[in-house]
XYZ file of C-alpha atoms in Angstrom:
595
model
C 79.997 24.358 103.075
C 81.551 22.899 106.225
C 84.929 22.514 104.533
C 85.519 26.245 104.169
C 88.591 26.100 106.393
C 90.102 23.509 104.082
C 89.176 25.528 101.022
C 90.882 28.663 102.382
C 93.660 26.621 104.056
C 92.993 28.202 107.449
C 93.789 26.823 110.926
C 91.050 26.061 113.421
C 91.587 29.278 115.384
C 91.505 31.543 112.318
C 89.326 34.623 112.576
C 87.836 37.278 110.344
C 91.167 38.931 109.563
C 92.758 35.681 108.353
C 89.667 34.826 106.287
C 89.762 38.206 104.619
C 93.405 37.846 103.616
C 92.885 34.338 102.317
C 89.890 35.427 100.283
C 91.814 38.346 98.784
C 94.696 36.047 97.859
C 92.404 33.614 96.015
C 90.945 36.451 93.982
C 94.093 36.286 91.846
C 93.333 32.679 90.966
C 89.567 32.953 90.519
C 89.111 36.200 88.611
C 85.370 36.887 88.066
C 85.847 37.811 84.409
C 88.379 35.107 83.552
C 86.894 32.245 85.627
C 83.243 32.986 86.508
C 82.564 29.451 87.777
C 85.601 29.435 90.026
C 84.713 32.877 91.361
C 81.171 31.678 92.156
C 82.609 28.760 94.151
C 84.927 31.178 95.962
C 81.984 33.416 96.849
C 79.959 30.467 98.219
C 82.793 29.327 100.479
C 83.391 32.916 101.552
C 79.744 33.484 102.513
C 79.699 30.178 104.392
C 82.819 31.217 106.283
C 81.237 34.556 107.196
C 78.135 32.840 108.558
C 80.211 30.361 110.537
C 82.365 33.042 112.116
C 79.307 35.158 112.972
C 77.631 32.173 114.620
C 80.792 31.377 116.564
C 81.031 34.984 117.746
C 77.414 34.918 118.888
C 77.938 31.624 120.741
C 81.020 32.926 122.531
C 79.185 36.094 123.529
C 76.272 34.046 124.890
C 78.559 31.789 126.928
C 80.393 34.760 128.403
C 77.102 36.414 129.291
C 75.725 33.303 131.014
C 78.949 32.679 132.932
C 79.284 36.240 134.148
C 75.682 37.088 135.002
C 74.027 35.522 138.051
C 72.039 38.659 138.650
C 68.303 38.925 139.121
C 67.813 40.704 135.804
C 67.663 38.492 132.728
C 70.742 38.494 130.519
C 70.493 40.292 127.183
C 69.911 38.277 124.088
C 73.025 37.063 122.235
C 72.250 39.223 119.234
C 71.937 42.271 121.455
C 75.239 41.456 123.153
C 77.043 41.157 119.849
C 75.486 44.388 118.618
C 76.607 46.178 121.760
C 80.119 44.778 121.406
C 80.367 45.779 117.739
C 78.271 48.940 117.250
C 79.759 49.599 113.824
C 77.926 46.665 112.240
C 74.749 48.747 111.889
C 76.704 51.541 110.207
C 78.319 49.115 107.771
C 74.920 47.632 107.012
C 73.630 51.132 106.251
C 76.458 51.733 103.767
C 75.800 48.428 102.032
C 72.073 49.053 101.867
C 72.666 52.471 100.298
C 74.890 50.840 97.667
C 72.306 48.150 96.957
C 69.633 50.836 96.523
C 71.964 52.745 94.150
C 72.097 55.735 96.530
C 75.746 56.427 95.848
C 75.969 59.898 97.429
C 74.273 58.604 100.567
C 76.794 55.768 100.720
C 79.675 58.248 100.384
C 78.307 60.386 103.230
C 77.832 57.329 105.434
C 81.394 56.226 104.669
C 82.767 59.635 105.719
C 80.741 59.498 108.941
C 82.003 55.973 109.641
C 85.648 56.938 109.161
C 85.215 59.988 111.376
C 83.414 58.061 114.128
C 85.649 54.974 114.220
C 88.967 56.577 113.451
C 91.958 54.509 114.677
C 89.658 51.520 115.377
C 91.386 48.710 113.482
C 88.644 46.182 114.148
C 85.964 48.484 112.753
C 88.110 49.334 109.718
C 88.825 45.683 109.007
C 85.142 44.839 109.232
C 84.301 47.723 106.902
C 86.811 46.632 104.267
C 85.777 43.001 104.608
C 82.082 43.697 104.045
C 82.591 46.277 101.294
C 85.111 44.202 99.368
C 82.879 41.155 99.644
C 79.963 43.068 98.141
C 81.979 44.921 95.503
C 83.740 41.775 94.309
C 80.372 40.266 93.429
C 79.181 43.221 91.319
C 79.690 42.242 87.682
C 77.024 44.533 86.199
C 78.851 47.609 84.894
C 75.610 49.588 84.790
C 75.252 49.209 88.571
C 78.933 49.713 89.383
C 79.324 52.554 91.980
C 82.379 54.145 90.376
C 82.192 57.346 92.414
C 81.915 55.467 95.706
C 84.849 53.198 94.843
C 86.988 56.165 93.891
C 86.089 57.899 97.176
C 86.775 54.696 99.127
C 90.244 54.363 97.625
C 91.033 58.007 98.411
C 89.610 57.925 101.951
C 91.347 54.724 103.062
C 94.535 55.422 101.017
C 94.265 51.976 99.428
C 96.721 52.868 96.662
C 99.463 53.029 99.321
C 98.480 49.566 100.537
C 98.543 48.330 96.929
C 102.139 49.478 96.627
C 103.236 46.938 99.241
C 100.429 44.368 99.063
C 99.862 42.364 95.889
C 96.408 41.341 97.073
C 95.242 44.950 97.280
C 96.904 45.771 93.959
C 95.033 42.871 92.350
C 91.762 44.085 93.835
C 92.265 47.645 92.590
C 93.045 46.315 89.131
C 89.782 44.416 89.270
C 87.937 47.564 90.239
C 89.725 49.522 87.520
C 88.301 47.205 84.860
C 84.809 48.006 86.056
C 85.386 51.693 86.530
C 84.134 54.156 83.976
C 87.734 55.270 83.562
C 88.380 52.014 81.723
C 85.931 53.221 79.065
C 88.178 56.272 78.534
C 91.093 54.038 77.540
C 92.970 53.831 80.852
C 94.687 50.567 81.552
C 94.790 49.035 85.012
C 98.303 50.297 85.574
C 97.385 53.799 84.403
C 94.417 53.805 86.741
C 96.582 52.910 89.745
C 99.099 55.539 88.677
C 96.316 58.101 88.438
C 95.059 57.226 91.912
C 98.555 57.557 93.315
C 99.055 60.972 91.713
C 95.672 62.248 92.870
C 96.414 61.198 96.426
C 99.779 62.977 96.399
C 98.222 66.121 94.944
C 95.484 66.056 97.576
C 98.031 65.731 100.382
C 100.114 68.568 98.923
C 97.127 70.920 98.639
C 96.014 70.177 102.184
C 99.520 70.790 103.528
C 99.920 74.081 101.624
C 96.552 75.282 102.865
C 97.305 74.281 106.468
C 100.681 76.062 106.441
C 99.072 79.185 104.951
C 96.415 79.258 107.672
C 98.766 78.600 110.575
C 102.034 80.286 109.553
C 101.157 82.786 106.845
C 101.706 83.288 103.143
C 105.501 83.348 103.219
C 105.681 79.934 104.878
C 103.177 78.593 102.341
C 105.419 79.854 99.525
C 108.320 77.914 101.023
C 106.116 74.811 101.140
C 105.281 75.206 97.443
C 108.984 75.518 96.651
C 109.669 72.353 98.664
C 107.135 70.426 96.603
C 108.698 71.838 93.450
C 112.105 70.558 94.568
C 110.466 67.156 95.115
C 109.424 67.267 91.415
C 105.708 67.211 92.227
C 105.066 69.728 89.448
C 107.447 68.127 86.948
C 105.150 65.376 85.690
C 102.450 66.677 83.304
C 99.827 64.452 84.934
C 100.505 65.879 88.402
C 100.369 69.443 87.092
C 97.079 68.774 85.347
C 95.513 67.167 88.426
C 96.760 69.958 90.704
C 95.570 72.708 88.356
C 92.176 71.059 87.934
C 91.612 70.727 91.662
C 92.757 74.317 92.210
C 90.259 75.606 89.656
C 87.347 73.553 90.954
C 88.034 73.956 94.680
C 89.539 77.469 94.788
C 86.686 78.957 96.825
C 86.786 76.052 99.293
C 90.482 76.520 100.033
C 90.378 80.342 99.969
C 86.887 81.512 101.002
C 88.263 84.950 101.913
C 90.824 87.288 100.315
C 93.055 85.394 97.914
C 96.773 85.292 98.919
C 98.064 86.822 95.719
C 101.721 85.830 95.961
C 100.812 82.231 96.775
C 98.369 82.103 93.863
C 100.980 83.526 91.490
C 103.548 81.012 92.698
C 101.168 78.115 92.031
C 100.329 79.634 88.666
C 104.004 79.592 87.723
C 104.348 75.886 88.532
C 101.017 74.758 87.040
C 99.805 74.904 83.469
C 96.423 76.341 84.438
C 95.782 78.049 81.113
C 95.770 74.633 79.429
C 92.514 73.853 81.267
C 90.738 76.942 79.959
C 88.728 74.963 77.404
C 88.056 72.021 79.699
C 86.659 74.177 82.546
C 85.842 77.578 80.984
C 83.628 78.877 83.809
C 86.047 77.809 86.544
C 88.961 79.368 84.667
C 87.148 82.683 84.206
C 86.255 82.707 87.908
C 89.915 82.018 88.747
C 91.075 84.926 86.570
C 88.554 87.311 88.121
C 89.668 86.332 91.623
C 93.265 87.064 90.660
C 92.214 90.491 89.365
C 90.315 91.207 92.585
C 93.351 90.234 94.684
C 95.585 92.485 92.570
C 93.206 95.402 93.199
C 93.456 94.809 96.945
C 97.242 94.798 96.761
C 97.339 97.891 94.522
C 95.277 100.050 96.872
C 96.562 98.601 100.145
C 98.687 101.687 100.863
C 95.564 103.872 100.820
C 94.031 101.956 103.724
C 96.480 103.167 106.374
C 95.335 105.935 108.751
C 97.836 108.434 107.326
C 96.105 108.468 103.917
C 93.558 111.295 103.931
C 92.919 111.976 100.256
C 89.539 111.573 98.602
C 90.798 108.432 96.880
C 91.864 106.939 100.214
C 88.487 107.794 101.722
C 86.660 105.928 98.952
C 88.732 102.762 99.334
C 88.518 102.873 103.126
C 84.750 103.092 102.784
C 84.665 100.119 100.403
C 86.657 98.009 102.864
C 84.459 99.068 105.778
C 87.165 101.035 107.612
C 85.035 104.184 107.630
C 81.690 105.326 106.264
C 81.061 108.155 103.848
C 77.985 109.217 105.796
C 80.083 109.908 108.895
C 83.325 111.281 107.465
C 84.150 114.995 107.235
C 85.854 114.889 103.856
C 87.022 117.997 102.055
C 84.995 117.883 98.871
C 82.052 115.516 98.289
C 82.156 116.176 94.541
C 85.732 115.006 94.401
C 84.832 111.911 96.416
C 82.025 111.205 93.960
C 84.492 111.291 91.072
C 86.936 109.021 92.910
C 84.109 106.599 93.614
C 83.397 106.378 89.897
C 87.059 105.592 89.233
C 87.028 102.890 91.918
C 83.947 101.288 90.390
C 85.654 101.254 86.997
C 88.692 99.554 88.544
C 86.620 96.636 89.867
C 84.169 96.504 86.962
C 85.496 93.280 85.399
C 85.657 91.368 88.697
C 82.981 93.131 90.726
C 81.216 90.068 92.146
C 84.456 88.301 93.086
C 85.815 91.516 94.612
C 82.699 92.060 96.724
C 82.319 88.415 97.775
C 85.921 87.523 98.584
C 88.056 90.662 99.016
C 85.702 92.882 101.015
C 85.156 91.907 104.661
C 81.442 92.724 104.444
C 79.111 93.403 101.535
C 77.282 96.006 103.608
C 80.189 98.416 103.121
C 79.711 98.213 99.350
C 75.967 98.741 99.736
C 76.554 101.780 101.977
C 78.836 103.364 99.391
C 76.293 102.740 96.635
C 73.563 104.287 98.798
C 75.727 107.378 99.313
C 76.346 107.574 95.570
C 72.636 107.451 94.783
C 71.909 110.103 97.408
C 74.607 112.330 95.982
C 73.214 112.032 92.463
C 69.724 112.778 93.787
C 70.965 115.794 95.768
C 69.640 114.463 99.081
C 70.942 117.025 101.581
C 69.910 114.930 104.579
C 71.973 111.899 103.528
C 75.132 113.493 102.195
C 78.151 113.740 104.414
C 77.122 116.481 106.818
C 79.963 116.427 109.269
C 79.054 115.030 112.660
C 80.788 117.187 115.274
C 80.598 116.515 118.984
C 79.328 119.935 120.009
C 78.930 119.011 123.676
C 82.553 117.953 123.920
C 83.626 121.121 122.109
C 81.525 123.304 124.438
C 83.013 121.574 127.481
C 86.483 122.195 126.085
C 85.697 125.889 125.599
C 84.543 126.159 129.213
C 87.777 124.550 130.319
C 89.802 126.955 128.183
C 87.860 129.904 129.631
C 88.619 128.788 133.189
C 92.294 128.334 132.342
C 92.360 131.800 130.762
C 90.815 133.396 133.850
C 93.229 131.511 136.085
C 96.241 132.606 134.026
C 94.958 136.207 134.035
C 94.546 136.079 137.804
C 98.046 134.725 138.286
C 99.439 137.377 135.953
C 97.616 140.060 137.915
C 99.029 138.741 141.191
C 102.487 138.635 139.617
C 102.225 142.225 138.415
C 100.855 143.371 141.781
C 103.756 141.700 143.536
C 106.278 143.368 141.289
C 104.649 146.766 141.914
C 104.701 146.142 145.651
C 108.403 145.336 145.558
C 109.121 148.660 143.940
C 107.924 150.148 140.740
C 104.798 151.213 138.981
C 102.150 149.697 136.728
C 103.567 151.528 133.753
C 106.940 149.787 134.044
C 105.656 146.303 135.024
C 102.610 145.779 132.774
C 104.191 143.425 130.210
C 104.446 140.232 132.384
C 100.667 140.223 132.722
C 99.642 141.505 129.305
C 101.475 139.130 126.961
C 100.311 135.807 128.517
C 96.792 137.198 128.818
C 96.834 138.243 125.177
C 98.032 134.796 124.107
C 95.316 133.002 126.042
C 92.751 135.483 124.801
C 93.680 134.891 121.180
C 93.563 131.128 121.677
C 90.152 131.402 123.324
C 88.902 133.594 120.486
C 90.171 131.086 117.934
C 88.434 128.128 119.599
C 85.262 130.115 120.076
C 85.234 131.119 116.417
C 85.799 127.499 115.422
C 82.880 126.416 117.571
C 80.579 129.093 116.172
C 81.508 128.217 112.600
C 80.919 124.505 113.027
C 77.763 125.064 115.031
C 76.003 127.732 112.989
C 77.865 128.379 109.743
C 78.747 125.020 108.246
C 75.321 123.611 107.361
C 73.797 126.666 105.626
C 76.982 127.233 103.627
C 76.999 123.607 102.529
C 73.349 123.793 101.491
C 74.210 126.879 99.443
C 77.076 125.019 97.742
C 74.903 122.006 96.948
C 72.251 124.333 95.569
C 74.826 125.744 93.155
C 75.693 122.194 92.098
C 72.111 121.157 91.395
C 71.055 124.406 89.661
C 73.163 125.361 86.628
C 71.462 128.760 86.271
C 72.231 129.678 89.862
C 75.835 128.612 89.339
C 76.109 130.779 86.235
C 74.585 133.743 88.081
C 77.113 133.228 90.887
C 80.037 133.325 88.453
C 78.707 136.474 86.763
C 78.248 138.183 90.129
C 81.769 137.263 91.202
C 83.122 138.670 87.942
C 81.349 141.993 88.512
C 82.564 142.168 92.101
C 86.103 141.436 90.958
C 85.971 144.390 88.575
C 84.620 146.624 91.350
C 87.351 145.477 93.739
C 90.061 146.339 91.246
C 88.609 149.517 89.762
C 86.690 151.073 92.671
C 87.845 153.371 95.454
C 89.308 152.350 98.787
C 85.980 151.684 100.514
C 84.689 149.711 97.552
C 87.887 147.627 97.489
C 87.562 146.819 101.173
C 83.893 145.839 101.039
C 84.053 143.872 97.799
C 87.204 141.973 98.792
C 85.418 140.867 101.954
C 82.551 139.540 99.817
C 84.996 137.748 97.518
C 86.741 136.058 100.421
C 83.404 134.908 101.797
C 82.494 133.565 98.359
C 85.833 131.745 98.231
C 85.056 130.061 101.539
C 81.515 129.145 100.491
C 82.507 127.786 97.091
C 85.677 125.872 97.822
C 86.542 125.458 101.487
C 83.366 125.321 103.553
C 84.411 121.800 104.702
C 87.652 123.179 106.182
C 87.009 125.416 109.195
C 90.643 126.367 109.665
C 90.804 127.889 106.194
C 87.526 129.634 106.874
C 89.049 131.183 110.009
C 92.110 132.176 107.996
C 89.824 133.946 105.531
C 88.145 135.707 108.444
C 91.550 136.840 109.710
C 92.368 138.285 106.284
C 88.986 140.018 106.269
C 89.815 141.613 109.618
C 93.132 142.899 108.304
C 91.377 144.129 105.190
C 88.889 146.236 107.151
C 91.501 147.908 109.363
C 94.551 148.107 107.101
C 96.017 151.078 105.288
C 94.855 152.189 101.870
C 97.742 150.530 100.014
C 97.425 147.303 101.946
C 93.663 147.252 101.435
C 94.164 147.661 97.689
C 96.718 144.865 97.648
C 94.470 142.515 99.658
C 91.648 143.195 97.226
C 93.879 141.925 94.429
C 94.785 138.878 96.500
C 91.098 138.172 97.155
C 90.285 138.332 93.443
C 93.237 136.107 92.556
C 92.378 133.617 95.303
C 88.745 133.211 94.285
C 89.312 132.763 90.576
C 92.415 130.591 90.839
C 90.517 128.273 93.189
C 87.511 128.047 90.875
C 89.809 127.368 87.914
C 91.617 124.673 89.917
C 88.336 122.944 90.794
C 87.157 123.096 87.181
C 90.430 121.654 85.871
C 90.334 118.977 88.538
C 86.867 117.818 87.463
C 87.867 117.739 83.807
C 90.931 115.634 84.586
C 88.975 113.245 86.803
C 86.494 112.652 83.998
C 89.434 111.569 81.831
C 90.824 109.247 84.480
C 93.571 111.597 85.735
C 93.801 112.217 89.465
C 95.329 115.613 90.213
C 95.350 117.313 93.576
C 97.226 120.323 94.827
C 99.174 118.661 97.632
C 101.427 121.510 98.717
C 99.136 124.231 100.045
C 102.032 126.523 100.873
C 103.128 126.605 97.252
C 99.531 127.244 96.242
C 99.282 130.259 98.568
C 102.578 131.636 97.249
C 101.327 131.322 93.689
C 98.111 133.078 94.667
C 100.007 135.992 96.231
C 102.219 136.288 93.166
C 99.119 136.277 91.011
C 97.733 139.061 93.206
C 100.848 141.162 92.564
C 100.442 140.490 88.861
C 96.819 141.602 88.942
C 97.790 144.728 90.871
C 100.505 145.501 88.329
C 98.071 145.120 85.427
C 95.555 147.390 87.162
C 98.210 150.048 87.778
C 99.177 149.945 84.122
C 95.576 150.603 83.100
C 95.317 153.486 85.578
């Protein structure tokens, strides 16, 4: 085949690039299915031309090596020199061998590695196309046709764009389309090229939207989607179908974390995703569950800020890993348990998607479930026993004590100075007494707080949990409180004082043992009760009865409402106290009427 230059009408200095273009042009004339004999002749001349050019390249490399090397070391062999000059030949040979062995996925991986390694190397790309087209053109057996590899090749090298301005490439893609399995589905050559063009545009659009979302945020990505809509990308039914299909199949690849809900809804408005429900049922169901999970995140986002301190906020903060139930001093663990059940019901339909994509770490979910199991089992060592820093509190008390002594000393010096100027202790006692009393009360308050947290909190909590886990003990407690209430209202002054103290302590133990400030307030009322007048003691006894029972009724109503999915909390404590006092007056009035 020495006349290959004449056959391809090439000049004497023509190289591989010119041969490739000439060969592609003659493919129009010698189509393998229309003219098998002519195509065979074309292939023979083409192979002869390849061998001749390879031999010429080896000869030139050998001559250059001999002319430039007068060194003591022997010159490398011509084949080694050519291999060193064109390292991509071995990679191309590996791709071809994988195709010949019908290892299509291996060939696709090798192609991706080649494109990544020799990016922007025109010589390597030309050699790749030359060798691949030469091999693919000779494959007439449809059973051995690597349809997936060809489709990936067209997408990777953007050959459909070349076909739009190069008739040779368009003719080649039409040839490949006839052999592609898509032809069996009824697609014509023109439809196949149109499909490739649409798929490439959709791929570019998805990549651009994803890149803008990562770099500039969701709002910028929404603007990008609107730009594509103005370019009529979503107008054609074929483009919408391709875009929706890729979004369903590759949703987790593009959004491996929390789903940008507004962006997803915007794409959903432009795409007819529901039309693919029957074609990809599992992918569509997964897509719907991810949308539900993202809506849950948006719905409860306001509860995740530091200002939210309700039981509901605590549960959602724990689910998102912001805090942990085991280390949080919440007000009422029973209420938190109910809120946790409501949260689990909210994510029931999309639980796996919510845990995998919306939560930053699955361990937070596991921690919450562990707390829930411990609560149901009544494990006192695992439940949220508040972790106070007693050393820091003790150090603060010492500091307060020193400040109090210092202020008292300064007040004493001030009073002594005023007496020395002219006067007596009887007329100048108030500058020293009032500041000292203020500091003393503050010190007493902090000391009481420390003692309560250090010695009173844990046993009272154990008592409360014991009432929860033992229905008989809880019933006995209610009966005892009822008897004490009758004694407080019907007994004499001493009985009213003593019993009201017991009722206030029961109120603290039953409802507010997690809140030390309310416990101290109850202690303050107890102090007034013990040293007040007869009328005031009788009135405070009524208040104590009203406080205890109204609080127990509130807790009972709260549990009943939570079981029915209604969240009700008494937010305004001032209004609650006013109602309690008014109820105390009402109780006192009823008692006076009976007397």
